[in-house]
Amino acid sequence: MTGMEALFAPPPGHWGLRGDPLLWDALRRLFDGMALPDDPDRLNRALDTGFAELTGTALADAPDSLPVSWAKGTQGGLSNGLVSPPFWREIGFPLIRDRWAALR
């Protein structure tokens, strides 16, 4: 793996809400085969665009919990079908950015 999908392995050790691992996998599939961006601005635009495309909401405008109909897992529970924008802002995307920097 030398493209964007390399930034998604391994997944984080913990998640915000139950939909977050499903969004992680969806982002990995979305970026599968895409070359690594050559600068951090392009990486940030790709991540922001991917988040918005998959959730229907820009990360900057997202509330603390965001319902995503396709992100319902089999576990049920109160956070089933919800993703945590704070997780993506504070943990998920920073982890991906750190991995990108390490590969550059």
mmCIF file of C-alpha atoms in Angstrom:
data_model
loop_
_atom_site.group_PDB
_atom_site.id
_atom_site.type_symbol
_atom_site.label_atom_id
_atom_site.label_comp_id
_atom_site.label_asym_id
_atom_site.label_seq_id
_atom_site.Cartn_x
_atom_site.Cartn_y
_atom_site.Cartn_z
ATOM 1 C CA MET A 1 0.000 0.000 0.000
ATOM 2 C CA THR A 2 1.541 3.271 -1.082
ATOM 3 C CA GLY A 3 -1.536 5.380 -1.763
ATOM 4 C CA MET A 4 -4.017 7.121 0.492
ATOM 5 C CA GLU A 5 -5.358 3.784 1.761
ATOM 6 C CA ALA A 6 -2.021 3.279 3.579
ATOM 7 C CA LEU A 7 -2.988 6.113 5.921
ATOM 8 C CA PHE A 8 -5.894 4.047 7.259
ATOM 9 C CA ALA A 9 -3.925 1.031 8.527
ATOM 10 C CA PRO A 10 -4.189 0.172 11.318
ATOM 11 C CA PRO A 11 -7.425 1.740 12.528
ATOM 12 C CA PRO A 12 -7.404 3.789 15.746
ATOM 13 C CA GLY A 13 -7.542 1.965 19.062
ATOM 14 C CA HIS A 14 -10.793 3.646 20.078
ATOM 15 C CA TRP A 15 -13.698 5.478 18.486
ATOM 16 C CA GLY A 16 -16.084 8.295 19.286
ATOM 17 C CA LEU A 17 -19.436 6.735 18.330
ATOM 18 C CA ARG A 18 -20.546 3.439 16.780
ATOM 19 C CA GLY A 19 -20.674 4.823 13.240
ATOM 20 C CA ASP A 20 -17.053 5.994 13.294
ATOM 21 C CA PRO A 21 -15.435 2.637 12.413
ATOM 22 C CA LEU A 22 -17.872 2.302 9.512
ATOM 23 C CA LEU A 23 -16.961 5.803 8.299
ATOM 24 C CA TRP A 24 -13.245 4.949 8.683
ATOM 25 C CA ASP A 25 -13.727 1.926 6.408
ATOM 26 C CA ALA A 26 -15.801 3.940 3.945
ATOM 27 C CA LEU A 27 -13.109 6.625 3.740
ATOM 28 C CA ARG A 28 -10.425 3.958 3.232
ATOM 29 C CA ARG A 29 -12.447 2.481 0.351
ATOM 30 C CA LEU A 30 -13.114 5.946 -1.094
ATOM 31 C CA PHE A 31 -9.388 6.711 -1.175
ATOM 32 C CA ASP A 32 -8.300 3.227 -2.301
ATOM 33 C CA GLY A 33 -5.858 3.586 -5.194
ATOM 34 C CA MET A 34 -5.595 7.367 -4.851
ATOM 35 C CA ALA A 35 -2.037 8.689 -4.749
ATOM 36 C CA LEU A 36 -0.811 10.378 -1.597
ATOM 37 C CA PRO A 37 -1.245 14.146 -1.886
ATOM 38 C CA ASP A 38 2.005 16.016 -2.264
ATOM 39 C CA ASP A 39 1.208 18.706 0.292
ATOM 40 C CA PRO A 40 -0.802 18.990 3.524
ATOM 41 C CA ASP A 41 -3.384 21.367 2.030
ATOM 42 C CA ARG A 42 -4.338 18.795 -0.602
ATOM 43 C CA LEU A 43 -4.531 16.098 2.063
ATOM 44 C CA ASN A 44 -6.812 18.281 4.195
ATOM 45 C CA ARG A 45 -9.047 19.071 1.204
ATOM 46 C CA ALA A 46 -9.294 15.365 0.337
ATOM 47 C CA LEU A 47 -10.223 14.459 3.923
ATOM 48 C CA ASP A 48 -12.773 17.269 4.198
ATOM 49 C CA THR A 49 -14.287 16.399 0.815
ATOM 50 C CA GLY A 50 -14.441 12.693 1.675
ATOM 51 C CA PHE A 51 -16.120 13.380 5.011
ATOM 52 C CA ALA A 52 -18.701 15.661 3.402
ATOM 53 C CA GLU A 53 -19.343 13.253 0.534
ATOM 54 C CA LEU A 54 -19.950 10.308 2.853
ATOM 55 C CA THR A 55 -21.884 12.081 5.611
ATOM 56 C CA GLY A 56 -23.672 14.804 3.666
ATOM 57 C CA THR A 57 -22.254 17.430 6.048
ATOM 58 C CA ALA A 58 -19.042 19.441 6.090
ATOM 59 C CA LEU A 59 -16.910 18.557 9.109
ATOM 60 C CA ALA A 60 -16.570 22.241 10.021
ATOM 61 C CA ASP A 61 -20.369 22.565 10.201
ATOM 62 C CA ALA A 62 -21.131 19.219 11.849
ATOM 63 C CA PRO A 63 -22.700 18.970 15.315
ATOM 64 C CA ASP A 64 -21.176 16.815 18.048
ATOM 65 C CA SER A 65 -23.077 13.755 16.828
ATOM 66 C CA LEU A 66 -24.086 13.310 13.225
ATOM 67 C CA PRO A 67 -26.665 10.761 12.047
ATOM 68 C CA VAL A 68 -25.542 8.872 8.944
ATOM 69 C CA SER A 69 -28.172 6.423 7.721
ATOM 70 C CA TRP A 70 -25.746 3.969 6.106
ATOM 71 C CA ALA A 71 -23.517 3.886 9.235
ATOM 72 C CA LYS A 72 -25.791 1.637 11.245
ATOM 73 C CA GLY A 73 -23.951 -1.413 12.469
ATOM 74 C CA THR A 74 -25.336 -4.640 13.830
ATOM 75 C CA GLN A 75 -24.622 -3.805 17.472
ATOM 76 C CA GLY A 76 -27.524 -1.425 18.007
ATOM 77 C CA GLY A 77 -27.368 0.960 20.939
ATOM 78 C CA LEU A 78 -27.966 4.657 21.356
ATOM 79 C CA SER A 79 -25.076 5.758 19.124
ATOM 80 C CA ASN A 80 -25.877 3.317 16.317
ATOM 81 C CA GLY A 81 -25.804 5.219 13.020
ATOM 82 C CA LEU A 82 -24.057 8.227 14.555
ATOM 83 C CA VAL A 83 -20.571 9.500 13.815
ATOM 84 C CA SER A 84 -18.639 11.813 16.100
ATOM 85 C CA PRO A 85 -17.284 14.912 14.327
ATOM 86 C CA PRO A 86 -15.182 15.754 17.424
ATOM 87 C CA PHE A 87 -13.502 12.332 17.044
ATOM 88 C CA TRP A 88 -12.635 13.145 13.415
ATOM 89 C CA ARG A 89 -11.383 16.639 14.278
ATOM 90 C CA GLU A 90 -9.351 15.622 17.344
ATOM 91 C CA ILE A 91 -8.273 12.002 16.723
ATOM 92 C CA GLY A 92 -9.165 10.498 13.335
ATOM 93 C CA PHE A 93 -7.917 13.128 10.904
ATOM 94 C CA PRO A 94 -4.919 14.162 13.052
ATOM 95 C CA LEU A 95 -3.855 10.489 13.076
ATOM 96 C CA ILE A 96 -4.138 10.346 9.290
ATOM 97 C CA ARG A 97 -2.180 13.618 8.957
ATOM 98 C CA ASP A 98 0.571 12.255 11.225
ATOM 99 C CA ARG A 99 0.789 9.091 9.136
ATOM 100 C CA TRP A 100 0.935 11.183 5.962
ATOM 101 C CA ALA A 101 3.808 13.256 7.400
ATOM 102 C CA ALA A 102 5.692 10.090 8.390
ATOM 103 C CA LEU A 103 5.415 8.753 4.816
ATOM 104 C CA ARG A 104 6.612 12.011 3.225
#
